[in-house]
Amino acid sequence: VWGGLAGALPPLIGWTAITGSIAALPVVLVLLVFVWTPAHFWPLAINCRRDYAKACIPMLPCTHGIDRTRKEVLNYAILTWIVSMIPAFLTGDWIYGGIAWLSGAWFVGMALRLKALPEGQEMDQYARSMFAYSISYLFLLYTALILGKLLLG
C-alpha cells in the first residue's frame, strides 16, 4: 500500500513544476490516487490470487484471505469516495462534485457487491470487472476536474 505513494505523486510534482508552489488541490489529488490504489488493485489480486500463490507473491488475498481482502476493498472504496469529494469543496465545482458523487457511489456499490458474493467463479469475474471499472473511475474523476474548469472557469 505504501509503495503506492510514489505512483500518486505526479499531480503534485506537475503542479509544483508549473507553479513553483504547493497547493491544497494537488495534495488532495495525491491522496485520492493513494487511497484509490488498494481499491483498484486488490480486486485484480482477488481474481489472480491462485497465480500469486503459485509464484509465492505475498498479495493480500494470499496472506490474509479473500474475506479480509474484500473488507479492505470496501474500506478503501469508501475512503476514495470521501476523498474524491474534497476537490468539489475546494473549488466549488458542482460539475465535478456531481460526477464524483455518482461515480464514487457506483464504486462503493461494486465493492459492496464484491463483498457479498460467495467465493467462486462469479466472484472472480466480478472482481475483474471492478478492477476494470476502477481504471475508468479515476480517469472520469480527472476528466471531470478538467471539464468543470473549462465550463465554470
GROMACS .gro file of C-alpha atoms in nm:
model
  153
    1VAL     CA    1   0.000   0.000   0.000
    2TRP     CA    2   0.269   0.249   0.098
    3GLY     CA    3   0.454   0.189  -0.227
    4GLY     CA    4   0.153   0.342  -0.399
    5LEU     CA    5   0.257   0.683  -0.268
    6ALA     CA    6   0.525   0.712  -0.538
    7GLY     CA    7   0.264   0.643  -0.805
    8ALA     CA    8   0.032   0.901  -0.652
    9LEU     CA    9   0.278   1.192  -0.657
   10PRO     CA   10   0.258   1.306  -1.025
   11PRO     CA   11  -0.025   1.561  -0.969
   12LEU     CA   12   0.180   1.734  -0.700
   13ILE     CA   13   0.504   1.711  -0.899
   14GLY     CA   14   0.340   1.856  -1.210
   15TRP     CA   15   0.167   2.133  -1.017
   16THR     CA   16   0.487   2.228  -0.836
   17ALA     CA   17   0.691   2.220  -1.156
   18ILE     CA   18   0.449   2.456  -1.331
   19THR     CA   19   0.357   2.693  -1.047
   20GLY     CA   20   0.663   2.671  -0.822
   21SER     CA   21   0.432   2.626  -0.524
   22ILE     CA   22   0.233   2.365  -0.336
   23ALA     CA   23  -0.145   2.400  -0.304
   24ALA     CA   24  -0.426   2.204  -0.142
   25LEU     CA   25  -0.581   2.067  -0.463
   26PRO     CA   26  -0.277   1.874  -0.589
   27VAL     CA   27  -0.214   1.740  -0.238
   28VAL     CA   28  -0.572   1.612  -0.232
   29LEU     CA   29  -0.521   1.456  -0.577
   30VAL     CA   30  -0.217   1.271  -0.440
   31LEU     CA   31  -0.429   1.149  -0.150
   32LEU     CA   32  -0.704   1.047  -0.393
   33VAL     CA   33  -0.474   0.830  -0.604
   34PHE     CA   34  -0.312   0.689  -0.290
   35VAL     CA   35  -0.641   0.572  -0.134
   36TRP     CA   36  -0.781   0.462  -0.472
   37THR     CA   37  -0.488   0.229  -0.542
   38PRO     CA   38  -0.579  -0.052  -0.297
   39ALA     CA   39  -0.946  -0.049  -0.402
   40HIS     CA   40  -0.824  -0.061  -0.760
   41PHE     CA   41  -0.559  -0.329  -0.732
   42TRP     CA   42  -0.693  -0.575  -0.475
   43PRO     CA   43  -0.991  -0.682  -0.688
   44LEU     CA   44  -0.738  -0.785  -0.954
   45ALA     CA   45  -0.537  -0.960  -0.683
   46ILE     CA   46  -0.851  -1.150  -0.582
   47ASN     CA   47  -0.904  -1.254  -0.942
   48CYS     CA   48  -0.539  -1.360  -0.983
   49ARG     CA   49  -0.484  -1.498  -0.631
   50ARG     CA   50  -0.405  -1.852  -0.747
   51ASP     CA   51  -0.131  -1.723  -0.976
   52TYR     CA   52   0.014  -1.509  -0.696
   53ALA     CA   53   0.007  -1.807  -0.461
   54LYS     CA   54   0.185  -2.031  -0.715
   55ALA     CA   55   0.451  -1.764  -0.764
   56CYS     CA   56   0.483  -1.712  -0.386
   57ILE     CA   57   0.397  -1.342  -0.420
   58PRO     CA   58   0.253  -1.228  -0.086
   59MET     CA   59  -0.055  -1.042  -0.206
   60LEU     CA   60  -0.330  -0.969   0.046
   61PRO     CA   61  -0.571  -1.241  -0.076
   62CYS     CA   62  -0.291  -1.497  -0.032
   63THR     CA   63  -0.164  -1.372   0.303
   64HIS     CA   64  -0.490  -1.272   0.473
   65GLY     CA   65  -0.764  -1.440   0.272
   66ILE     CA   66  -1.049  -1.337   0.046
   67ASP     CA   67  -1.284  -1.206   0.315
   68ARG     CA   68  -1.022  -0.972   0.462
   69THR     CA   69  -0.929  -0.851   0.114
   70ARG     CA   70  -1.291  -0.778   0.024
   71LYS     CA   71  -1.336  -0.590   0.352
   72GLU     CA   72  -1.029  -0.378   0.273
   73VAL     CA   73  -1.151  -0.315  -0.082
   74LEU     CA   74  -1.478  -0.182   0.061
   75ASN     CA   75  -1.299   0.031   0.321
   76TYR     CA   76  -1.072   0.187   0.060
   77ALA     CA   77  -1.358   0.236  -0.187
   78ILE     CA   78  -1.550   0.432   0.078
   79LEU     CA   79  -1.239   0.632   0.165
   80THR     CA   80  -1.178   0.701  -0.205
   81TRP     CA   81  -1.536   0.826  -0.244
   82ILE     CA   82  -1.495   1.060   0.053
   83VAL     CA   83  -1.160   1.195  -0.066
   84SER     CA   84  -1.293   1.234  -0.420
   85MET     CA   85  -1.547   1.487  -0.291
   86ILE     CA   86  -1.285   1.719  -0.138
   87PRO     CA   87  -1.191   1.886  -0.470
   88ALA     CA   88  -1.555   1.984  -0.519
   89PHE     CA   89  -1.549   2.169  -0.188
   90LEU     CA   90  -1.208   2.325  -0.256
   91THR     CA   91  -1.305   2.455  -0.599
   92GLY     CA   92  -1.683   2.497  -0.574
   93ASP     CA   93  -1.708   2.288  -0.891
   94TRP     CA   94  -2.056   2.135  -0.889
   95ILE     CA   95  -1.996   1.956  -1.220
   96TYR     CA   96  -1.700   1.768  -1.075
   97GLY     CA   97  -1.887   1.721  -0.747
   98GLY     CA   98  -2.185   1.556  -0.914
   99ILE     CA   99  -1.971   1.327  -1.125
  100ALA     CA  100  -1.752   1.239  -0.827
  101TRP     CA  101  -2.052   1.165  -0.609
  102LEU     CA  102  -2.226   0.941  -0.864
  103SER     CA  103  -1.917   0.755  -0.984
  104GLY     CA  104  -1.797   0.710  -0.626
  105ALA     CA  105  -2.135   0.573  -0.519
  106TRP     CA  106  -2.110   0.324  -0.805
  107PHE     CA  107  -1.756   0.225  -0.695
  108VAL     CA  108  -1.871   0.166  -0.337
  109GLY     CA  109  -2.173  -0.028  -0.466
  110MET     CA  110  -1.940  -0.252  -0.664
  111ALA     CA  111  -1.728  -0.308  -0.353
  112LEU     CA  112  -2.040  -0.398  -0.154
  113ARG     CA  113  -2.144  -0.650  -0.418
  114LEU     CA  114  -1.793  -0.796  -0.432
  115LYS     CA  115  -1.801  -0.839  -0.055
  116ALA     CA  116  -2.141  -1.010  -0.068
  117LEU     CA  117  -2.071  -1.258  -0.348
  118PRO     CA  118  -1.986  -1.614  -0.246
  119GLU     CA  119  -1.637  -1.728  -0.336
  120GLY     CA  120  -1.624  -1.880  -0.679
  121GLN     CA  121  -1.607  -1.805  -1.047
  122GLU     CA  122  -1.874  -1.534  -1.038
  123MET     CA  123  -1.686  -1.351  -0.762
  124ASP     CA  124  -1.360  -1.381  -0.957
  125GLN     CA  125  -1.520  -1.240  -1.272
  126TYR     CA  126  -1.686  -0.962  -1.077
  127ALA     CA  127  -1.355  -0.873  -0.912
  128ARG     CA  128  -1.204  -0.839  -1.258
  129SER     CA  129  -1.495  -0.614  -1.361
  130MET     CA  130  -1.443  -0.397  -1.055
  131PHE     CA  131  -1.076  -0.364  -1.142
  132ALA     CA  132  -1.169  -0.255  -1.495
  133TYR     CA  133  -1.424  -0.002  -1.364
  134SER     CA  134  -1.171   0.142  -1.121
  135ILE     CA  135  -0.946   0.243  -1.411
  136SER     CA  136  -1.234   0.426  -1.577
  137TYR     CA  137  -1.340   0.574  -1.243
  138LEU     CA  138  -1.010   0.751  -1.183
  139PHE     CA  139  -0.998   0.869  -1.545
  140LEU     CA  140  -1.354   1.000  -1.508
  141LEU     CA  141  -1.264   1.196  -1.194
  142TYR     CA  142  -0.969   1.366  -1.360
  143THR     CA  143  -1.171   1.434  -1.674
  144ALA     CA  144  -1.447   1.585  -1.460
  145LEU     CA  145  -1.193   1.820  -1.299
  146ILE     CA  146  -1.085   1.940  -1.642
  147LEU     CA  147  -1.442   1.966  -1.766
  148GLY     CA  148  -1.550   2.166  -1.463
  149LYS     CA  149  -1.257   2.403  -1.504
  150LEU     CA  150  -1.331   2.454  -1.874
  151LEU     CA  151  -1.703   2.511  -1.825
  152LEU     CA  152  -1.703   2.700  -1.497
  153GLY     CA  153  -1.370   2.879  -1.521
   0.00000   0.00000   0.00000
